[in-house]
């Protein structure tokens, strides 16, 4: 027998797949895996159909369709005040997940260390370990998920090669403030550390706050791979299309990897997105209000329930504390909620290397109002 020695021996199936599968098995309302149950703009889908039928079906250029890269550069300039060169600093990728993998692969060598903030999205650590790197986890806790920057400073050493950050943060809904930017600046000062900024929820920031993209800051942008997702912005997670913005030398190395992983990204979608960004450049500015209303609706519907909630600051996820209901582990509780009460959620402990003692689950509120109402009715009965 051939002996297949796994490079990811401790990885199981992702929690999103596990919970969505369980939801389907039990006919539960699926508030687990993060995806909208509604479609994105009709005009965008019409542009896709048009390009499919008008000859845009062959390989796109390695870095992406020039028109789309230009639209992205214009958007970044408008939002974050940074002039990025669409020819040398933007790469279109098949989803943000691949962009994260390529960025990590571009800089992490065997034995290098990478810092992440738990609860941390589940693709980060495998991206590091497949490159022979070591992940250092900084634990942050419910409800405010404050980062202790002295702890981060103490975790940094000469092998630290990258810090991966995610704001707004999945699964906890934390949005970075100026104190985090200041903390980050302090810990990387004088060190050769790259930054991976996962900003896929950039447009879902609530209560009048602004998204502090690392691209806003000259010194930080100079060492940042910033990663974005069209799937999140246009309610089309199944399209698997995103992009990475990084200074030219970093993008060159990124492309060296990307060309051997996927070569290039789906062509007709790139043309459709370029058209849509040109025709409706304000669409993304509607998302914060759109999702804040859903957050508030869901929050008010759950008011009579035994779940404790503090409104999410960003993303389309809402955490809820179930300690008034049960002291079960969150994985057992999430499974029972799905089976017995017909609502699927995501347990949060799986996003920690060392889960703290807390009883919280994640709800996705990127759903039609009726879905949220039906789910809330079930939840209030628990
Ligand atoms: N990003 C989505 C979430 O957090 C899941 C994506 C996936 O299923 N891999 O729920």
PDB file of N, CA, C and O and ligand atoms in Angstrom, residues 14-17 20 32-35 97 121-123 170-171 200-201 232 237 240 316-317 346 351 362 364, ligand 1:
ATOM      1  N   UNK A  14     -14.245  21.494   6.745  1.00  0.00           N
ATOM      2  CA  UNK A  14     -14.479  22.816   7.340  1.00  0.00           C
ATOM      3  C   UNK A  14     -15.842  22.863   8.023  1.00  0.00           C
ATOM      4  O   UNK A  14     -16.800  22.209   7.587  1.00  0.00           O
ATOM      5  N   UNK A  15     -15.897  23.662   9.076  1.00  0.00           N
ATOM      6  CA  UNK A  15     -17.126  23.778   9.867  1.00  0.00           C
ATOM      7  C   UNK A  15     -18.294  24.271   9.007  1.00  0.00           C
ATOM      8  O   UNK A  15     -19.449  23.920   9.239  1.00  0.00           O
ATOM      9  N   UNK A  16     -17.970  25.056   7.956  1.00  0.00           N
ATOM     10  CA  UNK A  16     -19.054  25.605   7.120  1.00  0.00           C
ATOM     11  C   UNK A  16     -19.742  24.481   6.349  1.00  0.00           C
ATOM     12  O   UNK A  16     -20.963  24.439   6.231  1.00  0.00           O
ATOM     13  N   UNK A  17     -18.925  23.570   5.836  1.00  0.00           N
ATOM     14  CA  UNK A  17     -19.467  22.420   5.119  1.00  0.00           C
ATOM     15  C   UNK A  17     -20.214  21.500   6.086  1.00  0.00           C
ATOM     16  O   UNK A  17     -21.315  21.031   5.792  1.00  0.00           O
ATOM     17  N   UNK A  20     -23.561  23.267   7.107  1.00  0.00           N
ATOM     18  CA  UNK A  20     -24.536  23.377   6.001  1.00  0.00           C
ATOM     19  C   UNK A  20     -25.098  22.005   5.659  1.00  0.00           C
ATOM     20  O   UNK A  20     -26.282  21.853   5.340  1.00  0.00           O
ATOM     21  N   UNK A  32     -25.889  29.184   9.236  1.00  0.00           N
ATOM     22  CA  UNK A  32     -24.502  28.825   9.582  1.00  0.00           C
ATOM     23  C   UNK A  32     -23.529  29.408   8.555  1.00  0.00           C
ATOM     24  O   UNK A  32     -23.018  30.518   8.735  1.00  0.00           O
ATOM     25  N   UNK A  33     -23.272  28.671   7.477  1.00  0.00           N
ATOM     26  CA  UNK A  33     -22.314  29.136   6.459  1.00  0.00           C
ATOM     27  C   UNK A  33     -22.716  30.531   5.961  1.00  0.00           C
ATOM     28  O   UNK A  33     -23.898  30.791   5.724  1.00  0.00           O
ATOM     29  N   UNK A  34     -21.718  31.373   5.776  1.00  0.00           N
ATOM     30  CA  UNK A  34     -22.019  32.764   5.424  1.00  0.00           C
ATOM     31  C   UNK A  34     -22.263  32.969   3.941  1.00  0.00           C
ATOM     32  O   UNK A  34     -21.320  33.059   3.160  1.00  0.00           O
ATOM     33  N   UNK A  35     -23.511  33.015   3.555  1.00  0.00           N
ATOM     34  CA  UNK A  35     -23.855  33.378   2.174  1.00  0.00           C
ATOM     35  C   UNK A  35     -25.278  33.918   2.164  1.00  0.00           C
ATOM     36  O   UNK A  35     -26.109  33.494   2.963  1.00  0.00           O
ATOM     37  N   UNK A  97      -9.936  33.521  -0.980  1.00  0.00           N
ATOM     38  CA  UNK A  97      -9.194  32.427  -0.338  1.00  0.00           C
ATOM     39  C   UNK A  97      -7.914  32.113  -1.102  1.00  0.00           C
ATOM     40  O   UNK A  97      -6.851  31.928  -0.509  1.00  0.00           O
ATOM     41  N   UNK A 121     -10.176  33.100  10.932  1.00  0.00           N
ATOM     42  CA  UNK A 121     -10.801  32.395   9.811  1.00  0.00           C
ATOM     43  C   UNK A 121     -10.011  31.120   9.492  1.00  0.00           C
ATOM     44  O   UNK A 121      -8.784  31.099   9.561  1.00  0.00           O
ATOM     45  N   UNK A 122     -10.723  30.095   9.098  1.00  0.00           N
ATOM     46  CA  UNK A 122     -10.114  28.757   9.104  1.00  0.00           C
ATOM     47  C   UNK A 122      -9.120  28.477   7.976  1.00  0.00           C
ATOM     48  O   UNK A 122      -8.465  27.435   8.004  1.00  0.00           O
ATOM     49  N   UNK A 123      -8.966  29.360   6.995  1.00  0.00           N
ATOM     50  CA  UNK A 123      -7.986  29.053   5.943  1.00  0.00           C
ATOM     51  C   UNK A 123      -6.595  29.593   6.281  1.00  0.00           C
ATOM     52  O   UNK A 123      -5.625  29.257   5.605  1.00  0.00           O
ATOM     53  N   UNK A 170     -14.420  38.116  10.685  1.00  0.00           N
ATOM     54  CA  UNK A 170     -15.231  36.899  10.724  1.00  0.00           C
ATOM     55  C   UNK A 170     -14.537  35.943  11.687  1.00  0.00           C
ATOM     56  O   UNK A 170     -13.336  35.731  11.524  1.00  0.00           O
ATOM     57  N   UNK A 171     -15.179  35.332  12.668  1.00  0.00           N
ATOM     58  CA  UNK A 171     -16.621  35.288  12.893  1.00  0.00           C
ATOM     59  C   UNK A 171     -17.148  36.324  13.881  1.00  0.00           C
ATOM     60  O   UNK A 171     -18.354  36.338  14.122  1.00  0.00           O
ATOM     61  N   UNK A 200     -12.440  41.462   3.219  1.00  0.00           N
ATOM     62  CA  UNK A 200     -13.545  41.054   2.344  1.00  0.00           C
ATOM     63  C   UNK A 200     -14.901  41.614   2.792  1.00  0.00           C
ATOM     64  O   UNK A 200     -15.818  41.720   1.991  1.00  0.00           O
ATOM     65  N   UNK A 201     -15.005  41.996   4.074  1.00  0.00           N
ATOM     66  CA  UNK A 201     -16.267  42.592   4.551  1.00  0.00           C
ATOM     67  C   UNK A 201     -16.166  44.116   4.632  1.00  0.00           C
ATOM     68  O   UNK A 201     -16.842  44.752   5.439  1.00  0.00           O
ATOM     69  N   UNK A 232     -18.652  38.658  -1.779  1.00  0.00           N
ATOM     70  CA  UNK A 232     -19.298  39.271  -0.610  1.00  0.00           C
ATOM     71  C   UNK A 232     -20.039  40.540  -1.026  1.00  0.00           C
ATOM     72  O   UNK A 232     -21.160  40.797  -0.595  1.00  0.00           O
ATOM     73  N   UNK A 237     -21.488  34.600  -3.627  1.00  0.00           N
ATOM     74  CA  UNK A 237     -20.331  33.876  -3.090  1.00  0.00           C
ATOM     75  C   UNK A 237     -19.925  32.703  -3.989  1.00  0.00           C
ATOM     76  O   UNK A 237     -18.788  32.267  -3.956  1.00  0.00           O
ATOM     77  N   UNK A 240     -16.937  32.954  -6.877  1.00  0.00           N
ATOM     78  CA  UNK A 240     -15.522  32.742  -6.547  1.00  0.00           C
ATOM     79  C   UNK A 240     -14.627  33.718  -7.307  1.00  0.00           C
ATOM     80  O   UNK A 240     -13.859  33.335  -8.186  1.00  0.00           O
ATOM     81  N   UNK A 316     -21.470  40.180   8.060  1.00  0.00           N
ATOM     82  CA  UNK A 316     -22.901  39.868   8.150  1.00  0.00           C
ATOM     83  C   UNK A 316     -23.164  38.736   9.129  1.00  0.00           C
ATOM     84  O   UNK A 316     -24.047  37.929   8.950  1.00  0.00           O
ATOM     85  N   UNK A 317     -22.371  38.788  10.207  1.00  0.00           N
ATOM     86  CA  UNK A 317     -22.514  37.779  11.259  1.00  0.00           C
ATOM     87  C   UNK A 317     -22.836  38.440  12.593  1.00  0.00           C
ATOM     88  O   UNK A 317     -22.363  39.531  12.891  1.00  0.00           O
ATOM     89  N   UNK A 346     -23.038  28.464  13.566  1.00  0.00           N
ATOM     90  CA  UNK A 346     -21.625  28.062  13.588  1.00  0.00           C
ATOM     91  C   UNK A 346     -21.087  28.194  15.009  1.00  0.00           C
ATOM     92  O   UNK A 346     -21.200  29.268  15.626  1.00  0.00           O
ATOM     93  N   UNK A 351     -12.696  28.355  15.798  1.00  0.00           N
ATOM     94  CA  UNK A 351     -11.816  29.390  15.249  1.00  0.00           C
ATOM     95  C   UNK A 351     -10.686  29.756  16.218  1.00  0.00           C
ATOM     96  O   UNK A 351      -9.998  30.748  16.020  1.00  0.00           O
ATOM     97  N   UNK A 362     -22.393  31.676  16.155  1.00  0.00           N
ATOM     98  CA  UNK A 362     -22.482  32.725  15.130  1.00  0.00           C
ATOM     99  C   UNK A 362     -23.709  32.508  14.259  1.00  0.00           C
ATOM    100  O   UNK A 362     -23.902  31.414  13.720  1.00  0.00           O
ATOM    101  N   UNK A 364     -25.615  33.926  10.734  1.00  0.00           N
ATOM    102  CA  UNK A 364     -25.457  34.744   9.534  1.00  0.00           C
ATOM    103  C   UNK A 364     -26.799  35.427   9.265  1.00  0.00           C
ATOM    104  O   UNK A 364     -27.819  34.756   9.120  1.00  0.00           O
TER     105      UNK A 364
HETATM  106  N1  LIG B   1     -16.787  32.718   4.575  1.00  0.00           N
HETATM  107  C1  LIG B   1     -17.910  31.887   4.844  1.00  0.00           C
HETATM  108  C2  LIG B   1     -18.269  31.917   6.302  1.00  0.00           C
HETATM  109  O1  LIG B   1     -17.558  32.422   7.094  1.00  0.00           O
HETATM  110  C3  LIG B   1     -17.698  30.434   4.514  1.00  0.00           C
HETATM  111  C4  LIG B   1     -16.939  30.093   3.306  1.00  0.00           C
HETATM  112  C5  LIG B   1     -16.803  28.600   3.170  1.00  0.00           C
HETATM  113  O2  LIG B   1     -17.755  27.881   3.331  1.00  0.00           O
HETATM  114  N2  LIG B   1     -15.627  28.161   2.918  1.00  0.00           N
HETATM  115  O3  LIG B   1     -19.267  31.390   6.683  1.00  0.00           O
END
